[in-house]
Amino acid sequence: MDDLYRELILDHYRNPRKKGLLSPADIDYEEDNPVCGDHIHLTIQLDENNVVRDVGWEGEGCAISQASASMLYETLIGKSLDEIRKISKDDILEMLGIELGPVRLKCALLSLKVLKAGAYGLTAWPGEEED
Ligand code: ZN
């Protein structure tokens, strides 16, 4: 039953989308998952309305971590920072579509962690400036 998803994950792992860092970049962030040795470096270019114009990334590690990055990051183009903020752990798990144990979960969620840390670090979200 998981075969379709496994195929998709392997396809993204073997042929990652949007690979290659952007320069200059408005968002530039990288992080490791020491448990597995995964690494993801994400760069994002925004337009004047804080909408993602382009995205590029580099990484190494297991199939789950790299496929998760490839699948997630290619969907970012055209999204606003506000929309990025709403992407949840569940969205990533739904996107991957396979059952993951606790170790693999860290691999799967590294892409989201890098994205959120990078995006949150860039700018205050609307309504949060007053805090
Ligand atoms: Zn991993």
JSON list of N, CA and C in Angstrom, two decimals, residues 29 31 33 38-42 44 57 64-73 76 84 87 92-93 95-96 105-118:
[
{"chain": "A", "resi": 29, "resn": "TYR", "atom": "N", "xyz": [19.61, 29.49, 5.66]},
{"chain": "A", "resi": 29, "resn": "TYR", "atom": "CA", "xyz": [19.69, 28.79, 6.95]},
{"chain": "A", "resi": 29, "resn": "TYR", "atom": "C", "xyz": [20.07, 27.34, 6.72]},
{"chain": "A", "resi": 31, "resn": "GLU", "atom": "N", "xyz": [20.97, 23.45, 8.91]},
{"chain": "A", "resi": 31, "resn": "GLU", "atom": "CA", "xyz": [20.97, 22.73, 10.17]},
{"chain": "A", "resi": 31, "resn": "GLU", "atom": "C", "xyz": [21.20, 21.24, 9.93]},
{"chain": "A", "resi": 33, "resn": "ASN", "atom": "N", "xyz": [20.76, 17.15, 11.43]},
{"chain": "A", "resi": 33, "resn": "ASN", "atom": "CA", "xyz": [20.10, 16.19, 12.31]},
{"chain": "A", "resi": 33, "resn": "ASN", "atom": "C", "xyz": [21.18, 15.22, 12.75]},
{"chain": "A", "resi": 38, "resn": "ASP", "atom": "N", "xyz": [22.04, 13.84, 8.81]},
{"chain": "A", "resi": 38, "resn": "ASP", "atom": "CA", "xyz": [21.43, 14.61, 7.72]},
{"chain": "A", "resi": 38, "resn": "ASP", "atom": "C", "xyz": [21.80, 16.07, 7.84]},
{"chain": "A", "resi": 39, "resn": "HIS", "atom": "N", "xyz": [21.92, 16.71, 6.68]},
{"chain": "A", "resi": 39, "resn": "HIS", "atom": "CA", "xyz": [22.24, 18.14, 6.65]},
{"chain": "A", "resi": 39, "resn": "HIS", "atom": "C", "xyz": [21.40, 18.80, 5.56]},
{"chain": "A", "resi": 40, "resn": "ILE", "atom": "N", "xyz": [20.81, 19.94, 5.88]},
{"chain": "A", "resi": 40, "resn": "ILE", "atom": "CA", "xyz": [20.05, 20.70, 4.88]},
{"chain": "A", "resi": 40, "resn": "ILE", "atom": "C", "xyz": [20.41, 22.17, 4.97]},
{"chain": "A", "resi": 41, "resn": "HIS", "atom": "N", "xyz": [20.70, 22.75, 3.83]},
{"chain": "A", "resi": 41, "resn": "HIS", "atom": "CA", "xyz": [20.99, 24.18, 3.71]},
{"chain": "A", "resi": 41, "resn": "HIS", "atom": "C", "xyz": [19.99, 24.76, 2.72]},
{"chain": "A", "resi": 42, "resn": "LEU", "atom": "N", "xyz": [19.19, 25.70, 3.19]},
{"chain": "A", "resi": 42, "resn": "LEU", "atom": "CA", "xyz": [18.10, 26.25, 2.38]},
{"chain": "A", "resi": 42, "resn": "LEU", "atom": "C", "xyz": [18.31, 27.73, 2.10]},
{"chain": "A", "resi": 44, "resn": "ILE", "atom": "N", "xyz": [16.27, 31.09, 0.12]},
{"chain": "A", "resi": 44, "resn": "ILE", "atom": "CA", "xyz": [15.00, 31.53, -0.46]},
{"chain": "A", "resi": 44, "resn": "ILE", "atom": "C", "xyz": [15.13, 32.99, -0.89]},
{"chain": "A", "resi": 57, "resn": "TRP", "atom": "N", "xyz": [18.35, 24.68, -2.58]},
{"chain": "A", "resi": 57, "resn": "TRP", "atom": "CA", "xyz": [18.88, 24.04, -1.37]},
{"chain": "A", "resi": 57, "resn": "TRP", "atom": "C", "xyz": [19.99, 23.07, -1.71]},
{"chain": "A", "resi": 64, "resn": "ILE", "atom": "N", "xyz": [14.93, 9.79, 3.31]},
{"chain": "A", "resi": 64, "resn": "ILE", "atom": "CA", "xyz": [13.76, 10.49, 3.87]},
{"chain": "A", "resi": 64, "resn": "ILE", "atom": "C", "xyz": [14.04, 11.98, 4.04]},
{"chain": "A", "resi": 65, "resn": "SER", "atom": "N", "xyz": [15.19, 12.31, 4.60]},
{"chain": "A", "resi": 65, "resn": "SER", "atom": "CA", "xyz": [15.50, 13.73, 4.84]},
{"chain": "A", "resi": 65, "resn": "SER", "atom": "C", "xyz": [15.62, 14.49, 3.53]},
{"chain": "A", "resi": 66, "resn": "GLN", "atom": "N", "xyz": [16.25, 13.90, 2.55]},
{"chain": "A", "resi": 66, "resn": "GLN", "atom": "CA", "xyz": [16.50, 14.61, 1.29]},
{"chain": "A", "resi": 66, "resn": "GLN", "atom": "C", "xyz": [15.23, 14.67, 0.44]},
{"chain": "A", "resi": 67, "resn": "ALA", "atom": "N", "xyz": [14.45, 13.61, 0.45]},
{"chain": "A", "resi": 67, "resn": "ALA", "atom": "CA", "xyz": [13.20, 13.61, -0.31]},
{"chain": "A", "resi": 67, "resn": "ALA", "atom": "C", "xyz": [12.21, 14.59, 0.31]},
{"chain": "A", "resi": 68, "resn": "SER", "atom": "N", "xyz": [12.18, 14.64, 1.63]},
{"chain": "A", "resi": 68, "resn": "SER", "atom": "CA", "xyz": [11.30, 15.57, 2.32]},
{"chain": "A", "resi": 68, "resn": "SER", "atom": "C", "xyz": [11.65, 17.01, 1.94]},
{"chain": "A", "resi": 69, "resn": "ALA", "atom": "N", "xyz": [12.94, 17.33, 1.88]},
{"chain": "A", "resi": 69, "resn": "ALA", "atom": "CA", "xyz": [13.37, 18.67, 1.49]},
{"chain": "A", "resi": 69, "resn": "ALA", "atom": "C", "xyz": [12.96, 18.97, 0.05]},
{"chain": "A", "resi": 70, "resn": "SER", "atom": "N", "xyz": [13.22, 18.03, -0.83]},
{"chain": "A", "resi": 70, "resn": "SER", "atom": "CA", "xyz": [12.89, 18.23, -2.24]},
{"chain": "A", "resi": 70, "resn": "SER", "atom": "C", "xyz": [11.39, 18.43, -2.44]},
{"chain": "A", "resi": 71, "resn": "MET", "atom": "N", "xyz": [10.60, 17.61, -1.78]},
{"chain": "A", "resi": 71, "resn": "MET", "atom": "CA", "xyz": [9.14, 17.68, -1.95]},
{"chain": "A", "resi": 71, "resn": "MET", "atom": "C", "xyz": [8.58, 18.96, -1.34]},
{"chain": "A", "resi": 72, "resn": "LEU", "atom": "N", "xyz": [9.07, 19.31, -0.16]},
{"chain": "A", "resi": 72, "resn": "LEU", "atom": "CA", "xyz": [8.54, 20.50, 0.53]},
{"chain": "A", "resi": 72, "resn": "LEU", "atom": "C", "xyz": [8.98, 21.78, -0.19]},
{"chain": "A", "resi": 73, "resn": "TYR", "atom": "N", "xyz": [10.25, 21.88, -0.50]},
{"chain": "A", "resi": 73, "resn": "TYR", "atom": "CA", "xyz": [10.77, 23.15, -0.99]},
{"chain": "A", "resi": 73, "resn": "TYR", "atom": "C", "xyz": [10.25, 23.52, -2.37]},
{"chain": "A", "resi": 76, "resn": "LEU", "atom": "N", "xyz": [7.14, 25.69, -2.31]},
{"chain": "A", "resi": 76, "resn": "LEU", "atom": "CA", "xyz": [7.17, 27.00, -1.64]},
{"chain": "A", "resi": 76, "resn": "LEU", "atom": "C", "xyz": [6.99, 28.18, -2.59]},
{"chain": "A", "resi": 84, "resn": "ILE", "atom": "N", "xyz": [3.80, 30.00, 4.73]},
{"chain": "A", "resi": 84, "resn": "ILE", "atom": "CA", "xyz": [4.88, 29.10, 5.16]},
{"chain": "A", "resi": 84, "resn": "ILE", "atom": "C", "xyz": [4.77, 28.83, 6.65]},
{"chain": "A", "resi": 87, "resn": "ILE", "atom": "N", "xyz": [2.57, 25.87, 7.60]},
{"chain": "A", "resi": 87, "resn": "ILE", "atom": "CA", "xyz": [2.91, 24.48, 7.25]},
{"chain": "A", "resi": 87, "resn": "ILE", "atom": "C", "xyz": [3.24, 23.73, 8.53]},
{"chain": "A", "resi": 92, "resn": "ILE", "atom": "N", "xyz": [3.78, 17.64, 6.49]},
{"chain": "A", "resi": 92, "resn": "ILE", "atom": "CA", "xyz": [4.97, 16.93, 6.00]},
{"chain": "A", "resi": 92, "resn": "ILE", "atom": "C", "xyz": [4.71, 15.42, 6.00]},
{"chain": "A", "resi": 93, "resn": "LEU", "atom": "N", "xyz": [4.10, 14.94, 7.08]},
{"chain": "A", "resi": 93, "resn": "LEU", "atom": "CA", "xyz": [3.85, 13.50, 7.19]},
{"chain": "A", "resi": 93, "resn": "LEU", "atom": "C", "xyz": [2.85, 13.05, 6.13]},
{"chain": "A", "resi": 95, "resn": "MET", "atom": "N", "xyz": [2.45, 14.55, 3.26]},
{"chain": "A", "resi": 95, "resn": "MET", "atom": "CA", "xyz": [3.18, 14.65, 2.00]},
{"chain": "A", "resi": 95, "resn": "MET", "atom": "C", "xyz": [4.02, 13.39, 1.75]},
{"chain": "A", "resi": 96, "resn": "LEU", "atom": "N", "xyz": [4.67, 12.90, 2.79]},
{"chain": "A", "resi": 96, "resn": "LEU", "atom": "CA", "xyz": [5.52, 11.71, 2.64]},
{"chain": "A", "resi": 96, "resn": "LEU", "atom": "C", "xyz": [4.68, 10.44, 2.55]},
{"chain": "A", "resi": 105, "resn": "LEU", "atom": "N", "xyz": [11.35, 10.13, 11.95]},
{"chain": "A", "resi": 105, "resn": "LEU", "atom": "CA", "xyz": [10.57, 11.35, 12.07]},
{"chain": "A", "resi": 105, "resn": "LEU", "atom": "C", "xyz": [11.49, 12.58, 12.10]},
{"chain": "A", "resi": 106, "resn": "LYS", "atom": "N", "xyz": [12.58, 12.48, 12.83]},
{"chain": "A", "resi": 106, "resn": "LYS", "atom": "CA", "xyz": [13.55, 13.58, 12.88]},
{"chain": "A", "resi": 106, "resn": "LYS", "atom": "C", "xyz": [14.12, 13.86, 11.50]},
{"chain": "A", "resi": 107, "resn": "CYS", "atom": "N", "xyz": [14.37, 12.80, 10.75]},
{"chain": "A", "resi": 107, "resn": "CYS", "atom": "CA", "xyz": [14.86, 12.95, 9.37]},
{"chain": "A", "resi": 107, "resn": "CYS", "atom": "C", "xyz": [13.83, 13.67, 8.52]},
{"chain": "A", "resi": 108, "resn": "ALA", "atom": "N", "xyz": [12.59, 13.22, 8.64]},
{"chain": "A", "resi": 108, "resn": "ALA", "atom": "CA", "xyz": [11.51, 13.76, 7.80]},
{"chain": "A", "resi": 108, "resn": "ALA", "atom": "C", "xyz": [11.25, 15.22, 8.10]},
{"chain": "A", "resi": 109, "resn": "LEU", "atom": "N", "xyz": [11.43, 15.62, 9.37]},
{"chain": "A", "resi": 109, "resn": "LEU", "atom": "CA", "xyz": [11.04, 16.97, 9.77]},
{"chain": "A", "resi": 109, "resn": "LEU", "atom": "C", "xyz": [12.19, 17.97, 9.73]},
{"chain": "A", "resi": 110, "resn": "LEU", "atom": "N", "xyz": [13.39, 17.52, 9.39]},
{"chain": "A", "resi": 110, "resn": "LEU", "atom": "CA", "xyz": [14.52, 18.46, 9.32]},
{"chain": "A", "resi": 110, "resn": "LEU", "atom": "C", "xyz": [14.25, 19.56, 8.29]},
{"chain": "A", "resi": 111, "resn": "SER", "atom": "N", "xyz": [13.65, 19.21, 7.17]},
{"chain": "A", "resi": 111, "resn": "SER", "atom": "CA", "xyz": [13.37, 20.20, 6.13]},
{"chain": "A", "resi": 111, "resn": "SER", "atom": "C", "xyz": [12.46, 21.30, 6.65]},
{"chain": "A", "resi": 112, "resn": "LEU", "atom": "N", "xyz": [11.45, 20.91, 7.43]},
{"chain": "A", "resi": 112, "resn": "LEU", "atom": "CA", "xyz": [10.52, 21.89, 7.99]},
{"chain": "A", "resi": 112, "resn": "LEU", "atom": "C", "xyz": [11.20, 22.75, 9.05]},
{"chain": "A", "resi": 113, "resn": "LYS", "atom": "N", "xyz": [12.03, 22.11, 9.86]},
{"chain": "A", "resi": 113, "resn": "LYS", "atom": "CA", "xyz": [12.75, 22.82, 10.92]},
{"chain": "A", "resi": 113, "resn": "LYS", "atom": "C", "xyz": [13.64, 23.92, 10.32]},
{"chain": "A", "resi": 114, "resn": "VAL", "atom": "N", "xyz": [14.35, 23.58, 9.27]},
{"chain": "A", "resi": 114, "resn": "VAL", "atom": "CA", "xyz": [15.23, 24.54, 8.60]},
{"chain": "A", "resi": 114, "resn": "VAL", "atom": "C", "xyz": [14.40, 25.67, 8.00]},
{"chain": "A", "resi": 115, "resn": "LEU", "atom": "N", "xyz": [13.29, 25.30, 7.38]},
{"chain": "A", "resi": 115, "resn": "LEU", "atom": "CA", "xyz": [12.42, 26.31, 6.75]},
{"chain": "A", "resi": 115, "resn": "LEU", "atom": "C", "xyz": [11.87, 27.27, 7.78]},
{"chain": "A", "resi": 116, "resn": "LYS", "atom": "N", "xyz": [11.35, 26.74, 8.88]},
{"chain": "A", "resi": 116, "resn": "LYS", "atom": "CA", "xyz": [10.73, 27.59, 9.90]},
{"chain": "A", "resi": 116, "resn": "LYS", "atom": "C", "xyz": [11.77, 28.47, 10.58]},
{"chain": "A", "resi": 117, "resn": "ALA", "atom": "N", "xyz": [12.91, 27.88, 10.93]},
{"chain": "A", "resi": 117, "resn": "ALA", "atom": "CA", "xyz": [13.95, 28.66, 11.60]},
{"chain": "A", "resi": 117, "resn": "ALA", "atom": "C", "xyz": [14.43, 29.77, 10.66]},
{"chain": "A", "resi": 118, "resn": "GLY", "atom": "N", "xyz": [14.62, 29.45, 9.41]},
{"chain": "A", "resi": 118, "resn": "GLY", "atom": "CA", "xyz": [15.07, 30.44, 8.44]},
{"chain": "A", "resi": 118, "resn": "GLY", "atom": "C", "xyz": [14.04, 31.54, 8.26]}
]
